[in-house]
Coordinates of C-alpha atoms and ligand atoms in Angstrom, one line a residue:
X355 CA 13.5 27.2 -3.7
X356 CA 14.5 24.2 -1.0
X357 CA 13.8 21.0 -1.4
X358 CA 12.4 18.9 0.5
X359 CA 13.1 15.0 0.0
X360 CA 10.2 12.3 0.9
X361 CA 10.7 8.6 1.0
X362 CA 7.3 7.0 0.3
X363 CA 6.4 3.2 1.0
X364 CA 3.8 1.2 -1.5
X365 CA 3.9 -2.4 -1.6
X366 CA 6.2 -4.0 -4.0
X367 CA 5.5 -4.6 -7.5
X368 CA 3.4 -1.3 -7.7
X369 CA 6.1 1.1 -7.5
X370 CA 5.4 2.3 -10.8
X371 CA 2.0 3.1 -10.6
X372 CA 2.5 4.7 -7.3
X373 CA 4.9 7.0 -9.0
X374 CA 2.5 7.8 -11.6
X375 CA -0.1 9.0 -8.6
X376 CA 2.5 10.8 -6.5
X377 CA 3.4 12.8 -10.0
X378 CA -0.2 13.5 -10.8
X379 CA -1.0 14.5 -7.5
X380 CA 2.1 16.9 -7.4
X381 CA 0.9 18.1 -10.5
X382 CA -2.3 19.1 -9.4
X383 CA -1.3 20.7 -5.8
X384 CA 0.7 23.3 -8.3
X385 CA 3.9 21.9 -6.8
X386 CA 7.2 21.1 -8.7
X387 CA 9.7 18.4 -8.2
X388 CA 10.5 15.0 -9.3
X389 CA 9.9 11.5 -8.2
X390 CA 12.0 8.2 -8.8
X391 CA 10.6 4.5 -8.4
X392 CA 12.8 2.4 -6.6
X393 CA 15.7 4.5 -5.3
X394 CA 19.1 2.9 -5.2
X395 CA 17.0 -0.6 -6.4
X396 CA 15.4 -0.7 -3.3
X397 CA 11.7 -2.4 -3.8
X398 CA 8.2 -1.0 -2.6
X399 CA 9.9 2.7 -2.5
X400 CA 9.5 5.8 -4.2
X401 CA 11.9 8.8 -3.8
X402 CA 9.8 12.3 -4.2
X403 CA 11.7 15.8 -4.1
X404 CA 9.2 18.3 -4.2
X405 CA 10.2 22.2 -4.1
X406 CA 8.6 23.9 -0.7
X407 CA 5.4 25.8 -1.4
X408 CA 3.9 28.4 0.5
X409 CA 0.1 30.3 0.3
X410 CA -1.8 33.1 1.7
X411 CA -4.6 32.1 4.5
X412 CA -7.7 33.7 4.7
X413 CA -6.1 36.5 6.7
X414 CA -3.7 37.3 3.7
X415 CA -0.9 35.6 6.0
X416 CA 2.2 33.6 3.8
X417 CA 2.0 30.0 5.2
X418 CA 3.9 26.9 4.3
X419 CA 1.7 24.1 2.5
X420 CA 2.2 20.9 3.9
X421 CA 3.3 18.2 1.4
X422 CA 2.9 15.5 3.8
X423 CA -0.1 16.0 5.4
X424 CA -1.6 16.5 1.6
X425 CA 0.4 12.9 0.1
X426 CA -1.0 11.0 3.3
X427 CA -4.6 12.4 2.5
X428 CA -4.9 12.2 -0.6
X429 CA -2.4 8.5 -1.7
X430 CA -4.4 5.7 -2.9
X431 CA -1.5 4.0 -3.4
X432 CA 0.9 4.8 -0.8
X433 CA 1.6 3.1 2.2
X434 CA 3.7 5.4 4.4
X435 CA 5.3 9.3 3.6
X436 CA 8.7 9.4 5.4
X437 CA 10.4 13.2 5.6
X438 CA 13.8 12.0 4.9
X439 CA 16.6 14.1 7.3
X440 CA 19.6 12.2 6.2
X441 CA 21.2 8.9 4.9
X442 CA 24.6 7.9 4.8
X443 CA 26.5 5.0 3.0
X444 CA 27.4 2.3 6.3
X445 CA 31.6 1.9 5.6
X446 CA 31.6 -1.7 7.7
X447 CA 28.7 -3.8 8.6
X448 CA 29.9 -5.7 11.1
X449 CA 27.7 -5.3 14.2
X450 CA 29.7 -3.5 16.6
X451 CA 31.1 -1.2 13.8
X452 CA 28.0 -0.4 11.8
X453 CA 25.9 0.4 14.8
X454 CA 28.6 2.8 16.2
X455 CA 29.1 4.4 12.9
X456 CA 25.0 5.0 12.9
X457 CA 25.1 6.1 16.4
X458 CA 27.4 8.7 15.6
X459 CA 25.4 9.6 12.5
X460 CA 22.8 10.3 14.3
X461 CA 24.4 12.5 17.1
X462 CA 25.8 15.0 14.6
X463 CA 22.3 15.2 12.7
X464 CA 20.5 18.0 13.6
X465 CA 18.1 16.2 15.4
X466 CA 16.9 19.2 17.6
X467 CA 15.2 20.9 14.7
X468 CA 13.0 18.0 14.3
X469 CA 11.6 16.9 17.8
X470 CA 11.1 19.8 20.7
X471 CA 12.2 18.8 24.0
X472 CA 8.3 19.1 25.7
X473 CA 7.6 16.5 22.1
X474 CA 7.7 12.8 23.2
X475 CA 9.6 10.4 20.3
X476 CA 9.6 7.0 19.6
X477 CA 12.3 5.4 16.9
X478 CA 10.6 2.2 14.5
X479 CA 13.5 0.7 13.1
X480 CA 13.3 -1.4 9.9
X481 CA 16.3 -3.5 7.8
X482 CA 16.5 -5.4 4.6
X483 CA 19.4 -7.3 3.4
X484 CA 22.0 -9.5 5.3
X485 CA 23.0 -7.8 8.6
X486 CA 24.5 -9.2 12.1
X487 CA 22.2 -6.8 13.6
X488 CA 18.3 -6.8 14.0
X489 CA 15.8 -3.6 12.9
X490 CA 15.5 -3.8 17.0
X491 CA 19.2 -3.1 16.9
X492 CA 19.1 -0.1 14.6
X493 CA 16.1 1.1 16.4
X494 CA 17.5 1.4 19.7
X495 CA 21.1 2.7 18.5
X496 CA 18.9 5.7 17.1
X497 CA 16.9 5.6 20.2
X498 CA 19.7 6.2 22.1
X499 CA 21.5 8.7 20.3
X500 CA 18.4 10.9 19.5
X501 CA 18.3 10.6 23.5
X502 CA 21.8 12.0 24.5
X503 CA 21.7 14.6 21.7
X504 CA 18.4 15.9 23.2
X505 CA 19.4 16.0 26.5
X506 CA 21.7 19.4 26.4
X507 CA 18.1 20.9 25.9
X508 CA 16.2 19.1 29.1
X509 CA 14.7 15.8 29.7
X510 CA 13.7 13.9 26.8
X511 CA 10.6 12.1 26.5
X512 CA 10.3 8.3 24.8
X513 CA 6.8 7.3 24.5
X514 CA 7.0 4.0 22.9
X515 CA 3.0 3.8 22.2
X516 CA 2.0 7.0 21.5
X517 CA 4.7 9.3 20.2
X518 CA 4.4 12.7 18.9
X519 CA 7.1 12.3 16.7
X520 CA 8.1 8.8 14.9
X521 CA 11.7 8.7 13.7
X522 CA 11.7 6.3 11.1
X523 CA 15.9 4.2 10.8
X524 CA 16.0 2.2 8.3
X525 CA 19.5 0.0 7.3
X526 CA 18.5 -1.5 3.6
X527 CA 22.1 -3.4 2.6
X528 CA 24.8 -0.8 3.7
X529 CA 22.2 2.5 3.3
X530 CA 20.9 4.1 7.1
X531 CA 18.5 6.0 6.4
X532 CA 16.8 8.4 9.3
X533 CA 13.6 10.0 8.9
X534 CA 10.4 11.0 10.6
X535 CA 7.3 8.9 9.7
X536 CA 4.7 11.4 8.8
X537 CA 2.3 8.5 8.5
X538 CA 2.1 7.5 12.0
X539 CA 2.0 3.8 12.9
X540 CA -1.2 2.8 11.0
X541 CA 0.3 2.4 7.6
X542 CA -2.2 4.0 4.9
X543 CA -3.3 0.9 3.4
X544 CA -5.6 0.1 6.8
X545 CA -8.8 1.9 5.9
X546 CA -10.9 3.7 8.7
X547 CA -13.7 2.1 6.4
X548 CA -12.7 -1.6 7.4
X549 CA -15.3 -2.3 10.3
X550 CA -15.1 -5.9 9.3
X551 CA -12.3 -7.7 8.8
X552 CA -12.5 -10.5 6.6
X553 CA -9.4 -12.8 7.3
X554 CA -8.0 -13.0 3.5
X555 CA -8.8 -9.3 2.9
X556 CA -7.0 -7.5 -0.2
X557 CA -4.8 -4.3 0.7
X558 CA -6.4 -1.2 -0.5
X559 CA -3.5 0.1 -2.0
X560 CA -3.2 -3.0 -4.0
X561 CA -6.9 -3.2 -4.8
X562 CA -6.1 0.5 -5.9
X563 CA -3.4 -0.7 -8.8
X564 CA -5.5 -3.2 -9.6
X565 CA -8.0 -0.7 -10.8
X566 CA -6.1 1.3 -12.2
X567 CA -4.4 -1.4 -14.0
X568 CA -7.8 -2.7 -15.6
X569 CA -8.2 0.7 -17.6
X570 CA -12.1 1.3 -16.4
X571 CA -14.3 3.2 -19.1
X572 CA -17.4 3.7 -17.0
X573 CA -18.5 0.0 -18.1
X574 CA -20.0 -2.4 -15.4
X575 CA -17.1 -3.8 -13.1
X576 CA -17.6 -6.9 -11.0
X577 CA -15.9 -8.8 -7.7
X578 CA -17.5 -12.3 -8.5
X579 CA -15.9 -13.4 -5.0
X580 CA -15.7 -9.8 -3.2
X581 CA -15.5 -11.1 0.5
X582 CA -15.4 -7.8 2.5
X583 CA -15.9 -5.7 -0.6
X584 CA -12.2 -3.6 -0.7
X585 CA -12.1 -3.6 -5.0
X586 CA -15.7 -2.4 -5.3
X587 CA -15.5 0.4 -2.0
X588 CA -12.5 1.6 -3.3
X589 CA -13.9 1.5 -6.6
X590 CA -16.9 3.8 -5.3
X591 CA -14.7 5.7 -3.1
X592 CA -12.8 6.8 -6.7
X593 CA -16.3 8.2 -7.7
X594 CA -16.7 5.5 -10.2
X595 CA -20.2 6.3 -12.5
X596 CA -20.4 3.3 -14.0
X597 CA -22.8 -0.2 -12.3
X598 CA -20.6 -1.9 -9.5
X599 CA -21.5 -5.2 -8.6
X600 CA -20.3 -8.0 -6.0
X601 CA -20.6 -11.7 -5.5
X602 CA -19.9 -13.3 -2.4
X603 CA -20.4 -17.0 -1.3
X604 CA -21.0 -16.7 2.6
X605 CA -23.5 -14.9 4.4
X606 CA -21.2 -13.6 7.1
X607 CA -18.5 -11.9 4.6
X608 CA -21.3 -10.5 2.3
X609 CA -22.7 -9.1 5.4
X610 CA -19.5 -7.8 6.4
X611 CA -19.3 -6.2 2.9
X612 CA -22.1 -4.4 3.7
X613 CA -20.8 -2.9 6.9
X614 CA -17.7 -2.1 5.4
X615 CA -20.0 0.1 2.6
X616 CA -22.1 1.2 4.9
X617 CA -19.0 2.9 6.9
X618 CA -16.9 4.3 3.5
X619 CA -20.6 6.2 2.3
X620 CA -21.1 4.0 -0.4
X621 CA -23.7 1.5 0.5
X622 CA -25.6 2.6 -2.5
X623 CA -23.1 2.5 -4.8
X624 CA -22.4 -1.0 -4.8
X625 CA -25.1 -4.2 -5.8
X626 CA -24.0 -6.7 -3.4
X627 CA -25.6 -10.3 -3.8
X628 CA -24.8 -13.9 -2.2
X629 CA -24.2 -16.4 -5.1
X630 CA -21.9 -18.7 -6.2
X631 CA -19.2 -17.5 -8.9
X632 CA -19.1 -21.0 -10.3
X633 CA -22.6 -20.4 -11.8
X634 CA -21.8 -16.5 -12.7
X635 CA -23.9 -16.7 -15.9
X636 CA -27.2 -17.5 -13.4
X637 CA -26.6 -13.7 -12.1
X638 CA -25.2 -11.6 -15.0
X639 CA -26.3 -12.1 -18.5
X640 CA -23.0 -9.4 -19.2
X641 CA -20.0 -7.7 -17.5
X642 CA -17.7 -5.2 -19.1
X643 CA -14.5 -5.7 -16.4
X644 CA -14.4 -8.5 -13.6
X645 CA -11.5 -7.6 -10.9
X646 CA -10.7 -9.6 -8.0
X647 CA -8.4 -11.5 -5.4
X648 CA -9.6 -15.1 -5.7
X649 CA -8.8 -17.3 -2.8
X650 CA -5.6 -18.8 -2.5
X651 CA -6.8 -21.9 -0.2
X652 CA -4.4 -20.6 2.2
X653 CA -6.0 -18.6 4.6
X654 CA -9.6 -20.3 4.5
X655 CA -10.7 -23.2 2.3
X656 CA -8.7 -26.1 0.9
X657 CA -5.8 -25.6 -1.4
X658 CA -6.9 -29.1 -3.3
X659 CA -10.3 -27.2 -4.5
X660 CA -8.6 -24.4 -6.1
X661 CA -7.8 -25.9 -9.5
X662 CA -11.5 -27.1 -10.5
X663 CA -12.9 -23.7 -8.9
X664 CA -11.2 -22.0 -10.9
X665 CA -11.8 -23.6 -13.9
X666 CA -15.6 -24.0 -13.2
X667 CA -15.4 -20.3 -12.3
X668 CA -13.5 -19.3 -15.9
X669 CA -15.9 -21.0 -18.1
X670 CA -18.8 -19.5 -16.8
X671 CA -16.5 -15.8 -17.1
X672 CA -16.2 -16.7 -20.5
X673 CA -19.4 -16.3 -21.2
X674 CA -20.2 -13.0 -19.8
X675 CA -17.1 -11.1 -19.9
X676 CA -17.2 -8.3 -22.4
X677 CA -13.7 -6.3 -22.4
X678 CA -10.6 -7.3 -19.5
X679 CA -10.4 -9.5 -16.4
X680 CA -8.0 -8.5 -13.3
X681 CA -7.4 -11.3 -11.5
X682 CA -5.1 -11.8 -8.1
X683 CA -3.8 -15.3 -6.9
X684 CA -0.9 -17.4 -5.6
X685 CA -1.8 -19.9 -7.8
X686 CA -0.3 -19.7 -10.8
X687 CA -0.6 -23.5 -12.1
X688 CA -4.1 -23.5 -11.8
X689 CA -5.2 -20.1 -12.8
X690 CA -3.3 -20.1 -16.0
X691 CA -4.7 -23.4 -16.9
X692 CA -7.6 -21.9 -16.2
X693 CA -7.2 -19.4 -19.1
X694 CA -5.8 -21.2 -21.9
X695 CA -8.9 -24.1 -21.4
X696 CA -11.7 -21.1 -21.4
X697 CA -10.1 -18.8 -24.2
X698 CA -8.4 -16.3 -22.2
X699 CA -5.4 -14.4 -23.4
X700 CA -3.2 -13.4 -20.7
X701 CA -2.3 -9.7 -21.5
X702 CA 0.0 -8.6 -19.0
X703 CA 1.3 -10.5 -16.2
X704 CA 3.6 -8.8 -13.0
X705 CA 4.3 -10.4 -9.2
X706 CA 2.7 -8.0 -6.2
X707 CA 3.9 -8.4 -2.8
X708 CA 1.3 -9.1 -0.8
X709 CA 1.3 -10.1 3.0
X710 CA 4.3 -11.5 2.9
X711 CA 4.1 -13.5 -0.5
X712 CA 4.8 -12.4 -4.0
X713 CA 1.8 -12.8 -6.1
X714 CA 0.8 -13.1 -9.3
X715 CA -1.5 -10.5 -11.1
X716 CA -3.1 -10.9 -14.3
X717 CA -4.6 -9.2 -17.3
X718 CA -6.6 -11.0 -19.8
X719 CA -9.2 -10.5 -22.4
Ligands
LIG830 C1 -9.3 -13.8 -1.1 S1 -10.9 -13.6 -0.5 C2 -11.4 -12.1 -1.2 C3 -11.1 -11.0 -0.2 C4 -11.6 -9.6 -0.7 N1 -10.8 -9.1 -1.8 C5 -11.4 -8.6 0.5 O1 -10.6 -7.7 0.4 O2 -12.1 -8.8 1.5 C6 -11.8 -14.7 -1.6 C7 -13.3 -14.8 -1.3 O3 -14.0 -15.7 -2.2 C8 -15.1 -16.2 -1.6 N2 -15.4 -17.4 -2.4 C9 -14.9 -18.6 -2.4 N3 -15.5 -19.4 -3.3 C10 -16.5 -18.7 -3.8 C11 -17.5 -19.0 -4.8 N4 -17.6 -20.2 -5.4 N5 -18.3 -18.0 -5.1 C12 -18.3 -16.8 -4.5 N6 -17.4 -16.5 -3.6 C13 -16.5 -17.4 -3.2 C14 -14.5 -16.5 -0.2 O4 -15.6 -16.7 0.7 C15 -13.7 -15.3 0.1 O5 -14.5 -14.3 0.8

């Protein structure tokens, strides 16, 4: 049976977990193949080969199922699925050199299989890793070549907007990758659900891990500072039976909470209420898991308030948390104080990329 090889984005710090779903969710389509965190060491990347798979239609006739279009419904995790078509090893990386050598990659790839000539294309181009050359670079080297090698079959079109087909080119140290972006250019992780958007909002993918990470048993779970609400939608959205409950300070976020709920289906889910997590124990006599993205005092509020929120915040958790804690933050100083003042044992600990920054995630009890 062919293979077919899938290069799947998730932020970094996650890739395990996102393995885990992709494997479970293979698992459950009936399908077969095998899936590698981190390919080549390459961060915030899965690999997936998954064996083709075909079923009868309601007519009886044999059709291929569609592995894509099934990963980018289904991913809670994922970012992007890429349909690899090649990769090579770059021999130089000097500009001039490297950028030829992809160029003529390209041209003896069978690009024509891929993109009809009545299809329009457009070519993103990504790079990690110290280069002479930009993404920009890479992308139009591609752009080019796909260009030339599709015009012995007519005119090509570029739409650089709205493409029918997105080539993905990606240079990570000397690796070019080419592949077609199955995704599209809104990357999973942006909702349709998110009709407010709160300026410090959590990713859905990593609210996601964070979930899954806190080892739910049905108990009561609870944002104490939820701002738009992404832990406790997705939560709902998961099909979560047990009590969900958020805290927000301001008016206009809680509001926006609401929205957001109101457009995922799962208003009703969800016990939304304006307080003050620094006096918790007013609202909540008892909470089985807490799980949230505290702020940072980057984005909004003042960095210098951070420390003693978060310890006024801690001591009243300690009084009402009954089994684990998930907790997001860039502040690592002041959160761990936080912990070790108020009784808290830190039970696992890893760094998340997050928009732009690594930060730190923690488990305690
Ligand atoms: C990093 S944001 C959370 C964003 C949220 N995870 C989302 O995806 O929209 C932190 C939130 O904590 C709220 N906040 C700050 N201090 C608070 C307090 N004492 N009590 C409750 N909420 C507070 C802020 O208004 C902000 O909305």
């Amino acid at each position: 049976m062919k293979k077919m090889k899938f290069v799947l984005t998730t932020p970094q710090g996650i890739e395990d977990l996102a393995k885990r779903e992709v494997e479970m969710l293979i698992k459950s389509a009936g399908l077969k193949g095998k899936v590698e965190e981190k390919p080549s060491g390459v961060e915030g990347r899965i690999l997936a080969e998954i064996e083709e798979s075909y079923y009868l239609d309601e007519k009886g006739k044999k059709r291929e199922f569609e592995i894509a279009s099934f990963l980018n419904e289904n991913s809670r995790l994922l970012h992007r699925v890429i349909f690899q078509l090649s990769s090579t090893k770059l021999s130089n990386l000097e500009k001039e050199k490297a950028l030829q050598e992809i160029y003529d990659f390209v041209s003896n790839s069978l690009i024509e299989n891929y993109v009809k000539i009545s299809e329009s294309f457009a070519v993103r181009g990504f790079r990690k890793g110290e280069h002479e050359f930009t993404s920009i670079d890479v992308a139009k080297t591609v752009g080019s070549a796909i260009y030339d090698k599709l015009s012995k079959f007519g005119t090509p079109k570029v739409n650089l907007d709205h493409p029918s087909v997105i080539f993905r080119a990606e240079v990570i140290n000397d690796v070019f990758f080419l592949g077609i972006d199955t995704t599209g250019d809104s990357s999973l992780h942006k909702r349709p659900w998110r009709v407010y958007d709160h300026p410090a909002h959590l990713k859905a993918s990593i609210a996601n891990a964070m979930i899954e990470l806190a080892e739910l048993d049905e108990g009561s779970v609870l944002d104490p500072m939820c701002g738009s609400g992404t832990i406790l939608i997705e939560l709902a959205l998961r099909g979560y039976e047990g009590k969900i409950i958020g805290i927000e300070k301001y008016k206009k976020h809680l509001k926006g909470a609401m929205m957001n709920a109101l457009a995922a289906g799962v208003l009703d889910k969800i016990d939304l209420i304006q307080g003050d997590a620094t006096r918790l124990s007013h609202y909540l006599d008892s909470v089985d898991f807490v799980i949230s993205n505290l702020p940072y005092g980057l984005k909004i509020g003042k960095k210098k308030l951070i420390p003693e929120l978060y310890m006024k915040f801690f001591a009243e958790l300690s009084k009402i948390l009954g089994k684990r804690g998930v907790f997001l933050t860039t502040e690592k100083k002041a959160i761990e104080k936080a912990f070790e003042e108020n009784g808290f044992k830190i039970i696992h600990h890893r760094l998340v990329g997050h928009g732009g920054l690594m930060v730190h995630l923690y488990i305690i009890k």
